[in-house]
Each structure stands twice: as C-alpha cells, then as structure tokens.
Coordinates of C-alpha atoms and ligand atoms in Angstrom, one line a residue:
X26 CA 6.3 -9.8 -10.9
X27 CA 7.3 -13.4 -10.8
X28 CA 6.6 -16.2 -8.6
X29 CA 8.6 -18.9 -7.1
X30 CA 7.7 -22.4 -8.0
X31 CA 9.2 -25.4 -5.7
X32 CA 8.0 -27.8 -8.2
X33 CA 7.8 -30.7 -5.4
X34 CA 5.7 -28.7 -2.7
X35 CA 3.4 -26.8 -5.2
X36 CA 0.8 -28.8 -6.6
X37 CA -0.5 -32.6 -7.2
X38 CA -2.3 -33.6 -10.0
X39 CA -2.5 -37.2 -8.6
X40 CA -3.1 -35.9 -5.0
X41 CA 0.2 -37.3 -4.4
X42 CA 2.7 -36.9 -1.6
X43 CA 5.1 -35.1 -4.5
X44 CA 4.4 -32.3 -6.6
X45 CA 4.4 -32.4 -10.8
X46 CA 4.5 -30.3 -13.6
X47 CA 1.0 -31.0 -14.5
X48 CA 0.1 -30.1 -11.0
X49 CA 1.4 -26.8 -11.7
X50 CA -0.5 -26.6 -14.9
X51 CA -3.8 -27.3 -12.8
X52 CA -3.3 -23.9 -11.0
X53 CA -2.1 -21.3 -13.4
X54 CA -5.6 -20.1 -12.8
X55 CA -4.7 -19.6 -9.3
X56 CA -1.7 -17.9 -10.7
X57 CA -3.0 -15.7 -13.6
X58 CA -6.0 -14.3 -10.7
X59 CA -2.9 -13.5 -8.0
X60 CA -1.9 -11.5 -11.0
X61 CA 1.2 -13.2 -11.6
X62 CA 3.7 -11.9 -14.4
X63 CA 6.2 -14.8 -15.0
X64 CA 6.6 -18.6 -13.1
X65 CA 10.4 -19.6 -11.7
X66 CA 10.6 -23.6 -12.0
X67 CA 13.0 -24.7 -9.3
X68 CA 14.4 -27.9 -11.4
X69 CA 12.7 -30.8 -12.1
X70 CA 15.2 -32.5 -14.2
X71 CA 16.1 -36.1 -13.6
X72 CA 18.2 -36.2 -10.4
X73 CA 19.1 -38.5 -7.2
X74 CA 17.6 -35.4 -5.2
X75 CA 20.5 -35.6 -3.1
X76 CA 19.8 -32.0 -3.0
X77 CA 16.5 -31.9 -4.4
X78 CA 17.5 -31.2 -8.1
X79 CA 19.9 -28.9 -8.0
X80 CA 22.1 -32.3 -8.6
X81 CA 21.1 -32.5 -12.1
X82 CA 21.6 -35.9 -14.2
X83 CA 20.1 -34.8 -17.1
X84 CA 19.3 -31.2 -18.1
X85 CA 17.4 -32.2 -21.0
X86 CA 15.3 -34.5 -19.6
X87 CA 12.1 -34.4 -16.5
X88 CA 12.7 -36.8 -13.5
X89 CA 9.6 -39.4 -13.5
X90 CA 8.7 -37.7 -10.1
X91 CA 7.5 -34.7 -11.8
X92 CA 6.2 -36.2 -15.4
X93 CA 7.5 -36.0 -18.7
X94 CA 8.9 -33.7 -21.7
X95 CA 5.3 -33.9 -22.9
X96 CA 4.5 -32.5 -19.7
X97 CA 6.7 -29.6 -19.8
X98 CA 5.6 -29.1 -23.4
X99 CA 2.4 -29.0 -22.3
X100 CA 3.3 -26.7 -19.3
X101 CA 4.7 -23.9 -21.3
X102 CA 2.6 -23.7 -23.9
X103 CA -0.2 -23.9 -21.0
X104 CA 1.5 -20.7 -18.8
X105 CA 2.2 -18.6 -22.6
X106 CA -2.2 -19.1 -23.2
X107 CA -2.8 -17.3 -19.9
X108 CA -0.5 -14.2 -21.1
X109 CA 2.2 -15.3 -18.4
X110 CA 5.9 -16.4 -19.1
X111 CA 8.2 -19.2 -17.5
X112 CA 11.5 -19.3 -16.6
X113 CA 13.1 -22.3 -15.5
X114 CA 16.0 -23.4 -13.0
X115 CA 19.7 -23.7 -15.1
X116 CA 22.3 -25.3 -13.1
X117 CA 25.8 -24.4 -14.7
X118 CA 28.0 -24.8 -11.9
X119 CA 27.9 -28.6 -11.2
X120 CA 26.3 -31.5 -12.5
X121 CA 25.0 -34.7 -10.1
X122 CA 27.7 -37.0 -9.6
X123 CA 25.3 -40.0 -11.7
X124 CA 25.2 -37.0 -14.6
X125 CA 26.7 -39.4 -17.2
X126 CA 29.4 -36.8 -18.0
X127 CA 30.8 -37.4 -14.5
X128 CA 30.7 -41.0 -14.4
X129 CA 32.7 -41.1 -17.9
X130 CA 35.2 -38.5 -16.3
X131 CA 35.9 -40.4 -13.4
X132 CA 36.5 -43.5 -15.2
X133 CA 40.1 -42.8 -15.9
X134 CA 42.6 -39.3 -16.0
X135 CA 42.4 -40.1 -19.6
X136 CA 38.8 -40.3 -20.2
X137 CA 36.8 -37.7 -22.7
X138 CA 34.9 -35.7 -20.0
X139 CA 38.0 -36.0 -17.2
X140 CA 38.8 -32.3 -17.3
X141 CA 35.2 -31.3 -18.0
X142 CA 35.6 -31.3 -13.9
X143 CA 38.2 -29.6 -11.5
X144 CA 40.5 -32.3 -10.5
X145 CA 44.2 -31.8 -8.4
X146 CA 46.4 -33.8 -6.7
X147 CA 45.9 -33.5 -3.1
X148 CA 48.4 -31.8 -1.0
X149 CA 50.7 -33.8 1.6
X150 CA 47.9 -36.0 2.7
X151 CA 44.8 -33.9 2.3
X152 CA 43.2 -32.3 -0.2
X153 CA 44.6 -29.6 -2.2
X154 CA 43.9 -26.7 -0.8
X155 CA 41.3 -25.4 2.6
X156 CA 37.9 -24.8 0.1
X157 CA 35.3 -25.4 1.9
X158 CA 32.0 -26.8 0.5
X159 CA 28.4 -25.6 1.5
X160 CA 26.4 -27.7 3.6
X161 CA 27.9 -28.9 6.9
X162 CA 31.3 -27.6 6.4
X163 CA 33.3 -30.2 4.8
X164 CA 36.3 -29.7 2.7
X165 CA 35.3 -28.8 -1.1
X166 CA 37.2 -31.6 -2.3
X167 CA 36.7 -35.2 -2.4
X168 CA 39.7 -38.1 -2.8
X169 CA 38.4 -40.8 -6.1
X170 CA 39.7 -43.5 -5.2
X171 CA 39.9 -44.8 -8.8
X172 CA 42.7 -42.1 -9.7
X173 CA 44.0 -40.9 -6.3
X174 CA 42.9 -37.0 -7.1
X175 CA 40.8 -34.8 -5.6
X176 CA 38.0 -33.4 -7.7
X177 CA 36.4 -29.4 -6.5
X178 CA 32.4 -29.7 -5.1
X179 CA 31.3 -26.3 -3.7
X180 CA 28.3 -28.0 -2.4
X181 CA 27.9 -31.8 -1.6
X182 CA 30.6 -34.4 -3.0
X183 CA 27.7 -35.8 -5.0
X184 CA 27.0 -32.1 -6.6
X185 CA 31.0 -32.5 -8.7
X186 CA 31.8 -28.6 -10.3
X187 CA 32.0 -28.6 -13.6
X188 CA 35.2 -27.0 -15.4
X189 CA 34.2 -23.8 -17.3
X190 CA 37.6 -23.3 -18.3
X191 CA 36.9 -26.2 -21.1
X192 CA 35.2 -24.4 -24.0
X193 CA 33.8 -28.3 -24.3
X194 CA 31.8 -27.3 -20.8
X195 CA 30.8 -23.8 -22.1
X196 CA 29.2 -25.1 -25.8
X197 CA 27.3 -27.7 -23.5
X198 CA 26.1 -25.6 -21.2
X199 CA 25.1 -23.6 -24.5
X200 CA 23.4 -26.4 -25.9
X201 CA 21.0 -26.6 -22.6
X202 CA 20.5 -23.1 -23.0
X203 CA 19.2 -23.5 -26.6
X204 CA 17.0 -26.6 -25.9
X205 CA 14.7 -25.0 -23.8
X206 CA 14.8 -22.0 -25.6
X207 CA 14.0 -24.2 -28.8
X208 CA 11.0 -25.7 -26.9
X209 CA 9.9 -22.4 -25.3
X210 CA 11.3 -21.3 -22.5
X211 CA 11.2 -17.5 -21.5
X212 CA 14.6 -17.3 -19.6
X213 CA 16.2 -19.0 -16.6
X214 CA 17.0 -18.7 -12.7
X215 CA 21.2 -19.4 -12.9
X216 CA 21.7 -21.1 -9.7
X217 CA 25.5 -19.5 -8.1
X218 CA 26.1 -18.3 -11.3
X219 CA 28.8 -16.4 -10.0
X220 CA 30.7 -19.5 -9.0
X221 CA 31.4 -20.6 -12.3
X222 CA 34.6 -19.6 -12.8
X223 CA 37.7 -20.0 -10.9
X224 CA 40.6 -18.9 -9.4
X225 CA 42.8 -20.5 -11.8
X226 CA 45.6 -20.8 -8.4
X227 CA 43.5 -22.5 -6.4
X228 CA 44.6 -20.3 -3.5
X229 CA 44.1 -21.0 0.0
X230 CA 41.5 -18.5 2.1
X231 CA 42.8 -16.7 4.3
X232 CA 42.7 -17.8 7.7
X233 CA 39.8 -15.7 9.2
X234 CA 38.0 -16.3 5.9
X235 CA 38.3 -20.6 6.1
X236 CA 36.0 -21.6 7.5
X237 CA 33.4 -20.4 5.4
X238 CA 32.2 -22.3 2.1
X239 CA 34.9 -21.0 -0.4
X240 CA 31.8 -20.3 -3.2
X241 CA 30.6 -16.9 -0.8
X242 CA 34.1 -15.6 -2.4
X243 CA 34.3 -15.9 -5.3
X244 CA 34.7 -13.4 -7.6
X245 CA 36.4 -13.9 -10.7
X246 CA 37.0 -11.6 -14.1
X247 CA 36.6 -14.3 -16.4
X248 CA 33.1 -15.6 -15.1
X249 CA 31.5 -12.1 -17.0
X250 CA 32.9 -13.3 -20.1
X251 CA 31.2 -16.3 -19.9
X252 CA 28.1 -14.4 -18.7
X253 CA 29.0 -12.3 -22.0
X254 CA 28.3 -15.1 -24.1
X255 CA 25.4 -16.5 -22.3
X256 CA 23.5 -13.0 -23.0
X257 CA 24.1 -13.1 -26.7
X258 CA 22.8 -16.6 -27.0
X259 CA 19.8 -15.4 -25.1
X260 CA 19.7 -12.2 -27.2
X261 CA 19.6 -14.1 -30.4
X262 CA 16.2 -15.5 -29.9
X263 CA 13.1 -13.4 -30.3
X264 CA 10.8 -12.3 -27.9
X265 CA 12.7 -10.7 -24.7
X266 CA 13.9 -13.8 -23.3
X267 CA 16.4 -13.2 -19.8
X268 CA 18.1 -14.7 -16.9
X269 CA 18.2 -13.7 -13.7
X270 CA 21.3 -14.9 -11.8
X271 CA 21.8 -15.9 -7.9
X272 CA 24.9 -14.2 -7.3
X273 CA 25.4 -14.7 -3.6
X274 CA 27.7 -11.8 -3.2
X275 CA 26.7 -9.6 -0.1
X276 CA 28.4 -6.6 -1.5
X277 CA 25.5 -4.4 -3.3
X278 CA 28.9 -3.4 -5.7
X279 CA 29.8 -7.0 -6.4
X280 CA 26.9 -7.7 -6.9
X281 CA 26.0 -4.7 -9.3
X282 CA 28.8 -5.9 -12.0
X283 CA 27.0 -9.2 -12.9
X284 CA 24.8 -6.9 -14.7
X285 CA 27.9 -6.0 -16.8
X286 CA 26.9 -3.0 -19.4
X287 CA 23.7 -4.5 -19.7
X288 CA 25.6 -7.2 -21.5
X289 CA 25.3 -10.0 -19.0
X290 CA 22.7 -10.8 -17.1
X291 CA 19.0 -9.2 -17.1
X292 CA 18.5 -9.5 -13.7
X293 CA 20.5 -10.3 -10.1
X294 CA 18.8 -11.1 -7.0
X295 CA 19.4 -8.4 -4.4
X296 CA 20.5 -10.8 -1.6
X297 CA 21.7 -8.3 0.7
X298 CA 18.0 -7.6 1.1
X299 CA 17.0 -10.9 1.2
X300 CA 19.0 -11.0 4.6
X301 CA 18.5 -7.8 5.9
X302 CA 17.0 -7.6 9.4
X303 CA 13.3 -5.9 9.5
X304 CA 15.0 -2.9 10.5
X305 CA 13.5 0.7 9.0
X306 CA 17.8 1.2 8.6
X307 CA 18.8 -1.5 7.0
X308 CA 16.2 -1.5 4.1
X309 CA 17.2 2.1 3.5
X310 CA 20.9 1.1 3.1
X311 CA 19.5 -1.5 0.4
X312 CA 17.5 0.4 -1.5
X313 CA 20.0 3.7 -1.3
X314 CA 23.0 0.9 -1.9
X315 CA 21.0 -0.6 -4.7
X316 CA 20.2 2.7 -6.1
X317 CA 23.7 4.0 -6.3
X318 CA 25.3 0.6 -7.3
X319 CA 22.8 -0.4 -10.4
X320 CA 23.5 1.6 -13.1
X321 CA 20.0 3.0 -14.3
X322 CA 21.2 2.4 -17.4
X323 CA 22.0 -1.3 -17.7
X324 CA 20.7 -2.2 -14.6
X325 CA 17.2 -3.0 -12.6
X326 CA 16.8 -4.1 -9.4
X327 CA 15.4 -7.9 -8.6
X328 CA 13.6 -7.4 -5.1
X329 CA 13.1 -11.0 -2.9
X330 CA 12.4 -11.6 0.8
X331 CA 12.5 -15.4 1.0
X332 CA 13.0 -18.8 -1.3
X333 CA 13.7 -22.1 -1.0
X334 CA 17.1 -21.8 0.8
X335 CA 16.0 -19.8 4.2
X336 CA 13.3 -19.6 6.9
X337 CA 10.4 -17.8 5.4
X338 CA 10.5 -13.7 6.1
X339 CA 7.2 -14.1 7.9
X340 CA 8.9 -15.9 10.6
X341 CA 12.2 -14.4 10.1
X342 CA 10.5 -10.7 10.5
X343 CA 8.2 -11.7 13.5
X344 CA 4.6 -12.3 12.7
X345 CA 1.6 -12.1 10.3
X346 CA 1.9 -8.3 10.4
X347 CA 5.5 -7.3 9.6
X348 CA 4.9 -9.9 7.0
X349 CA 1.8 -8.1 5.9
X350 CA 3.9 -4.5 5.9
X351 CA 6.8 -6.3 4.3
X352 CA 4.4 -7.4 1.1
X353 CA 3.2 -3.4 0.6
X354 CA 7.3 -2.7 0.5
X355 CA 8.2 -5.6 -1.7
X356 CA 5.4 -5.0 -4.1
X357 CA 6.0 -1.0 -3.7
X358 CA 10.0 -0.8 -4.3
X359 CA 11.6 0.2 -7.7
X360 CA 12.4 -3.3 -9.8
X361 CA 11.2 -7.1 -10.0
X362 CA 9.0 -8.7 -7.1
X363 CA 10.0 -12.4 -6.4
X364 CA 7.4 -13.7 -4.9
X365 CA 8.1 -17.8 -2.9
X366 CA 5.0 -19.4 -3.0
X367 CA 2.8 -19.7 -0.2
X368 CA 4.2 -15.9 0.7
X369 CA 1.5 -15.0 -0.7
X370 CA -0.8 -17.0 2.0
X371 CA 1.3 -15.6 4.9
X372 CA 3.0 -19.1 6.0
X373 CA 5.1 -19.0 8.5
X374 CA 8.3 -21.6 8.7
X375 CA 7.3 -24.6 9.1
X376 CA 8.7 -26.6 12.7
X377 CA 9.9 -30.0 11.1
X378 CA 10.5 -32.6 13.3
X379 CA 14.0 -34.3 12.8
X380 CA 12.7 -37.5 11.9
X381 CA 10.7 -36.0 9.2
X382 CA 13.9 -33.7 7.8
X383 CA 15.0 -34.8 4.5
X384 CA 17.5 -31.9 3.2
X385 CA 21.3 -31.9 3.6
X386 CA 21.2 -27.9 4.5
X387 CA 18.2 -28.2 6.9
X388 CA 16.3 -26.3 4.9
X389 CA 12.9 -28.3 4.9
X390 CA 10.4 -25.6 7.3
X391 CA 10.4 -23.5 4.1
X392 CA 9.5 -26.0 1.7
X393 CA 6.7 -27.8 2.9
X394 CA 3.5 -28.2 1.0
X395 CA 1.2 -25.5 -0.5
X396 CA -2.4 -26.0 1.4
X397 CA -5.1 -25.6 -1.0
X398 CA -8.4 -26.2 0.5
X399 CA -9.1 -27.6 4.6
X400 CA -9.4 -30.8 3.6
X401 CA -7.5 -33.7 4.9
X402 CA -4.5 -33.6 2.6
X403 CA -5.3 -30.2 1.3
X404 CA -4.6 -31.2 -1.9
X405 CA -2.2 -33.8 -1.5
X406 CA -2.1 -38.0 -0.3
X407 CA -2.2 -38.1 3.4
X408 CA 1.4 -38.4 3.9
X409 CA 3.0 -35.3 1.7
X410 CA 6.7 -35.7 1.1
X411 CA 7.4 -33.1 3.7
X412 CA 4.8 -32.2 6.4
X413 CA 1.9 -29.7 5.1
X414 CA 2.7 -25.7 6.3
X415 CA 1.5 -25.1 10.0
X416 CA -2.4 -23.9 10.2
X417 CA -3.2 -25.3 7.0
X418 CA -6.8 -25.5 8.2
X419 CA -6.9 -21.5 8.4
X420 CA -4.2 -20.7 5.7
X421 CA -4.8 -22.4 2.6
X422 CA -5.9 -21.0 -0.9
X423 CA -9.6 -21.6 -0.7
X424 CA -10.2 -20.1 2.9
X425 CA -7.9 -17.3 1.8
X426 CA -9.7 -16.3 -1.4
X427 CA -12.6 -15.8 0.2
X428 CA -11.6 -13.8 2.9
X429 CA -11.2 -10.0 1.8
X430 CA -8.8 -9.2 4.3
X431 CA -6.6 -12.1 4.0
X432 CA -3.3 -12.0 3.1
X433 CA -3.8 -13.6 -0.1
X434 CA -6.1 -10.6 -1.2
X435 CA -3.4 -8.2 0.2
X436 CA -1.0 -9.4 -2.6
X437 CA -3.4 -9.3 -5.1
X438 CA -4.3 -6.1 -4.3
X439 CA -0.8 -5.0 -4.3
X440 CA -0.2 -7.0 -7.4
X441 CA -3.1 -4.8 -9.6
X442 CA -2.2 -2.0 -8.0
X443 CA 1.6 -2.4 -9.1
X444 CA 0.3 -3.5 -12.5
X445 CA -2.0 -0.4 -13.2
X446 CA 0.6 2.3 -11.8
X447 CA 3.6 3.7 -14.2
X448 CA 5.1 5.4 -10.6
X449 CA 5.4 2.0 -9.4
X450 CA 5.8 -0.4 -12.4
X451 CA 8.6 2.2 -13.7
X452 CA 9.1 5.4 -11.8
X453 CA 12.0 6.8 -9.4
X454 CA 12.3 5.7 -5.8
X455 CA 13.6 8.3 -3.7
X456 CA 14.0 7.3 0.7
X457 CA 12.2 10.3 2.4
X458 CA 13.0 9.7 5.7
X459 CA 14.5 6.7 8.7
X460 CA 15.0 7.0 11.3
X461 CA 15.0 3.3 14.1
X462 CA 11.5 2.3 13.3
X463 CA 9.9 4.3 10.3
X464 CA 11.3 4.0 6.0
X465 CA 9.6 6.6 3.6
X466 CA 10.3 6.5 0.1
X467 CA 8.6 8.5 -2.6
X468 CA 8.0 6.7 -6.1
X469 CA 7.3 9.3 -8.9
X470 CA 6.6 9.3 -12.9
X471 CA 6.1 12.5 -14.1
X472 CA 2.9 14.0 -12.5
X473 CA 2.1 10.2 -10.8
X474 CA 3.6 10.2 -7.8
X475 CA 2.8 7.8 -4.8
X476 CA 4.5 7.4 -0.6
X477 CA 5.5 4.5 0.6
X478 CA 5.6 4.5 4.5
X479 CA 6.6 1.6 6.6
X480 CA 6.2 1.4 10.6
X481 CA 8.9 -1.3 11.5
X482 CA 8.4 -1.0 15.2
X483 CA 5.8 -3.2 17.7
X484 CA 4.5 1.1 18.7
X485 CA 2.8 3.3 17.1
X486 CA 5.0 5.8 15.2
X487 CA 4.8 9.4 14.4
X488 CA 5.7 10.9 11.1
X489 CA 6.4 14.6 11.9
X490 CA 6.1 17.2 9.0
X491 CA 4.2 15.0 6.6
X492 CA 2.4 16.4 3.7
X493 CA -1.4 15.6 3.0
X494 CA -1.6 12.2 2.0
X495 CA -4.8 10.0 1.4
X496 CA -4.1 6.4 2.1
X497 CA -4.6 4.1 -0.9
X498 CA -4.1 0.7 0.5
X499 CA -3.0 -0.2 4.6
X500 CA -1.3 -3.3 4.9
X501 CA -3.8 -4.0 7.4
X502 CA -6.6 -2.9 5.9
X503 CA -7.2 0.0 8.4
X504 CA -8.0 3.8 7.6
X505 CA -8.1 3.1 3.5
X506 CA -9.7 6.2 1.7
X507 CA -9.0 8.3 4.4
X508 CA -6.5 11.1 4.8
X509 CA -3.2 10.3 6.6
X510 CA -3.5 11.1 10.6
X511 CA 0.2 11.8 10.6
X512 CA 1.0 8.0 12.8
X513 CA 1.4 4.8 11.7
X514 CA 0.0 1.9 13.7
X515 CA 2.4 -1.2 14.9
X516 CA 3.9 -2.8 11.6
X517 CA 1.6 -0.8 9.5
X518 CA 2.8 -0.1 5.9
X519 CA 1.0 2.3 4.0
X520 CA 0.6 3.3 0.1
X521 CA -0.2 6.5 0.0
X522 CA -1.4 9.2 -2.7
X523 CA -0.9 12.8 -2.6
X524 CA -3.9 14.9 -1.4
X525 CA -4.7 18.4 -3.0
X526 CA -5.5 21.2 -0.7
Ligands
NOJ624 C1 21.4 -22.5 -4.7 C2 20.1 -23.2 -4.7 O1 19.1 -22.2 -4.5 C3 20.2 -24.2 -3.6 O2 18.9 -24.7 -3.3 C4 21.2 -25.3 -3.9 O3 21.3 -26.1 -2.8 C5 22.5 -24.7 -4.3 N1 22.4 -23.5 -5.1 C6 23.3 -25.7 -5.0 O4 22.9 -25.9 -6.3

C-alpha cells in the first residue's frame, strides 16, 4: 500500500507555514504504525511553484523551501530503516520555463537546447494549431517574442514541453532517472507520462474534441518505446525498483497498454475509478473493466480515490460514511491502495476562500494542511501556507489515534488486515452481485476466501440469497464478530468471512 505525500502540506519540522523533507522524516513513525508499505513524494525539486513543483528547475536538486540533498539523503535512508520504500515525483513531460535548459533554448533558433522543446511557426496569425493547454483553457502554445515561434505547453506557458523526439531529451531524462536511483530511490510517480510523445503532425482536434486540453488525447505508439527503455534502466538496478505512471486516459483499454508486456511500466493509476460516481454500478464496471483489460500476466491494478489534483472522495462521495465504506473497498479490491494523506483521517475538502487560493487549477481545498494535534497551529506557524483542513480540532492525528472508532483506526485496521491476508494481498476478485445500491465481490486464494459487500445507498439494503457470512470488520464498526443478518445498514461496507454450518 502506498501513501501520498504533498510534501508542502504534510509536515513541519520548524512548525512552519510550509512543509519539508525533514518534516516528513519526523513522522514516518506515524507512517510505519498506519502500516504503510511505500511513501509517493509529490516533487520538491527547486521550482518557481507556478504550479507547485510540477514546474521543475532542477531535477537534481531540493528547493530551499523543503531542505536540502542532505535532507533527502537523510530521508531515504530514514523511510528504508523503518522497512518501508519511497518513491518520488519524475516530471518528464515539461520542465519550468527558468529550468536552465529552457532559458538556453530560447535564446536563439540556433541555440544547443532549442529543439530539446516543441517549437512551430504559428499559423496565419495564431498559433499553430487549436491545442489546448490544461488549466483555464488557453491555447497550448505560446508566441517568444525573441524568435517569433510558438513553443507547445500542455499545461501553463511557464510549464514549456520538452521534445522526446531528441534522443538528447531521452539520455537526460535517463540521467535523472539514474541519480536518484544512485542515491536510493525505490521508483517514481511519472506525472502524464503518457503525454510524452507526440503526434509528430501536430494535427488539429476535431471540432467537438477542441475545446478540451489536447494532453486528455493523446495517445501515441512511440511514447511505449520510450516507456520501453525507461523499464530497462529501472530493471538494471537491484532490488525491485518501479514506476507507476499517471496515464490520464479514461479508457480502462488505453489505459491497460501502458503496462506493455510487462515491459513498461509497473504500475498505472486506474483513473476511471478515481472519477467514478459512488454508484454500486459504476465501481463494478471498473473493477470488471479493469479485470478484463489488465492482463493477469503483465499487469496489476493501482487502486486510488483522491490526490492532489481533485476534491477529496469524502466530499465528492457525500459524508464521513461513504467515505468510511469507500476505505473497506479501496483497501479490499485486487491491486495497489493509494492512499492521499489526510484520507486516512477522513478530511473532507477544504472551503478556501478566494483570497486565500494560490493554485492556477483551483485545486487548493485538497491540499491544505495535515492537522496533527488540537493545538493552535496543529503542527504548523499560525498562518500555514494554505488554510489548515476544516475541523482540525476534532480530526487531527492525535485525537484520532486515540479514538478506536475513528477513521484513522479504520485504515489501520484495514491496512493489517490487508497485510496478513494472501486472499486480499494476492487472490482473485470476482463481482458477486449489483444491482443500484449494493457491489459484492468475492476475493479468494485457494481455501482463503473473503466477501466484500458495499451498501452505496442513504437505506438500508437487502442482500437476498446470501450464504452464511460472519462479519470480520464493518466500516462502521457495527455488528463485528457476528453473523451476517442478510442487510446492510446506510453506507455500510462489510468484510466478511465465510461461516461453516
Ligand atoms: C499532473 C499533476 O498531478 C498535477 O498536479 C500537475 O499540475 C500536472 N500533472 C502538470 O505537471
């Protein structure tokens, strides 16, 4: 299982208004007792944060907001003492627009790095074709007014893409790759990874399609070659290490072929979940979608309900109980568990006043600060960078770890549970039954085999025909070590065992 780090809204070892890496490091305990597995890094390379990092200056470097290399020395050799890995944020697709590579290449056409970028001549008087970029719906190309051209930006004009056509790009990228493998690194998170390459024509969208940021598209045969390479540089190190890839392709197929013949990348998020509705429906399309696209074997599902880029599924799902159900499924379903930190403590989205909204994509109510204990900051200088999550008071780590029905002690519940089970850690899933408001799926290793049931309705729910069951854990801590009454309460999950006669 691994856990989503926002390295800016995590932890404070200064109780600053910004989070650091040794911040982090001052709560892997916290991590290691949730039960934690591995640690994502969103990046915390040197960057004009124009989107927070993912504008990168300097991938071999740590911006002074979040420490030093020493720090993230200190950091990984910190997380591998506990037992646990960490993987870290690996933007390939662009660089920041002050990443010295881009201010060299847009110095002159001639320049060294000019065509480690995607620059064209615009067309008639605007740009060259009807890309658009992420992020407020401008075009995806920007007019220099040093040469005249256009260069490509899927997301903001400061965010330039980078040209993975030039072998140049790819050995660089490469080089990244191998320095933090060289100082430790488990594997990466490749942010769009799927956006790398190109449609070498540059062809318009169509007109029903052009509206919509052009990267959502893209789709391109030569991008798994340059996966192909990426996953023998990773499989020439020793011990296991991986990449899991955002591949923000809605189509389960699509999606499904990033994992190559087990030849490109370990893992791919399953996004079509991460936006599903809480409908009993829909989840049983992704998981019977996700079953039938991933081959079983090349391929394992990556399972996530919410990160840094949407409204947390707590308040996307409705309340602290579908969000309690919607932890038993996560940590129930055949593959990898992302968890986004503070999931784990039930926050809701967080209601940002404008004034106080700092990101370009709006995306601030998600990424507010972890609350640790109910005191004024909760961990942090009275003025965090973003507000702290709503209730703090009531939801933050210390009030939840001593609370046995909290949600914190839900997930590590779940978590142990997960970690001592061979039916759930690696055994089938099979979808029993939907229907509008209730998902059943069966998880079974040999002799082991466990029932998942989910109650996605406000009303109580009947499950006709079911066999004896005991329940093993309720997601709301109701009728546990008792035998199944055949219903399901409002938004109750259950994890069920089988019963002998
Ligand atoms: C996806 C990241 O998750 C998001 O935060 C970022 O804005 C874009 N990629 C651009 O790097």
């Amino acid at each position: 299982m691994f856990y989503h780090v926002y390295p800016r809204s995590f932890a404070s070892s200064r109780g600053a208004a910004v989070g650091d890496l040794a911040g982090i490091q001052s709560r892997l305990g916290y991590l290691q007792d949730l039960g934690v597995g591995a640690i994502w890094l969103s990046p915390f390379y040197p960057s004009p944060m124009k989107d927070f990092g993912y504008d990168v200056a300097d991938y071999c470097g740590v911006d002074p907001v979040f420490g030093t290399l020493d720090d993230a020395d200190r950091l990984i050799a910190a997380v591998h003492e506990r037992g646990m890995r960490i993987i870290i944020d690996w933007v390939p697709g662009h660089t920041s627009d002050e990443h010295p590579w881009f201010v060299d290449a847009r110095s002159s056409r001639t320049s060294k790095h000019r065509d480690w970028y995607v620059w064209r001549d615009g067309s008639g008087d605007g740009p060259p074709n009807n890309w658009r970029a992420a992020f407020k719906g401008v075009p995806a190309w920007t007019r220099d007014p040093a040469s005249g051209q256009y260069f490509l930006h899927s997301f903001l004009p400061g965010q330039p893409d980078l040209n993975w056509e030039n072998p140049d790009v790819r050995e660089a990228m490469h080089g990244v790759l191998r320095f933090w493998l060289d100082r430790g690194v488990d594997g990466f998170r490749a942010d769009v990874v799927h956006n790398i390459g190109k449609d070498p024509l540059l062809l318009d969208l169509d007109s029903e399609q052009a509206g919509v940021p052009r990267f959502l598209f893209n789709d391109e045969a030569h991008t798994h070659e340059y996966l192909r390479e990426i996953r023998s540089l990773l499989d020439s190190y020793d011990g296991d290490r991986m990449m899991v890839g955002e591949v923000v392709l809605f189509s389960t197929e699509q999606m499904a072929a990033y994992y190559g013949r087990g030849d490109e990348l370990n893992l791919v998020f399953n996004f079509k979940s991460l936006y599903a509705p809480w409908r009993a429906r829909a989840w049983a399309e992704c998981i019977r979608e996700s079953e039938a696209a991933l081959s079983p074997q090349y391929a394992w599902p990556a399972w996530v309900l919410s990160n840094h880029d949407l409204p947390r599924h707590r308040t996307r799902y409705g309340g602290e109980a579908q969000a309690r159900a919607a932890a038993l499924m996560l940590l129930t379903l055949r593959g990898t568990p992302f968890v986004y930190m503070g999931e784990e403590l039930g926050l809701p989205e967080a209601d940002v006043p404008d004034e106080a909204r700092v990101d370009p994509g709006g995306r601030d109510g998600c990424r507010v600060c972890i609350p640790w204990d109910a005191s004024l900051g909760a961990g942090w200088s009275e003025e965090p960078w973003l507000p702290l999550a709503p209730e703090a008071g009531l939801r933050n780590v210390e009030a939840q770890a001593q609370d046995p029905a909290s949600m914190l002690n839900l997930y590590r519940r779940l978590i142990r549970i997960r970690a001592n089970s061979s039916a759930l850690r690696e055994g089938s899933i099979e979808v029993l039954r939907h229907c509008g408001k209730l998902l059943v799926y069966r998880r079974c290793m040999q002799d082991d085999s466990l029932i998942v049931a989910v109650n996605f309705s406000a009303a109580e729910v009947l499950w006709e025909d079911a066999p004896a069951l005991a329940v093993e854990v309720a997601s709301d801590a109701r009728g546990e070590g008792e035998a199944f009454g055949g219903s399901l309460r409002p938004y109750q999950a259950l994890l069920m065992s089988p019963r002998l006669a």
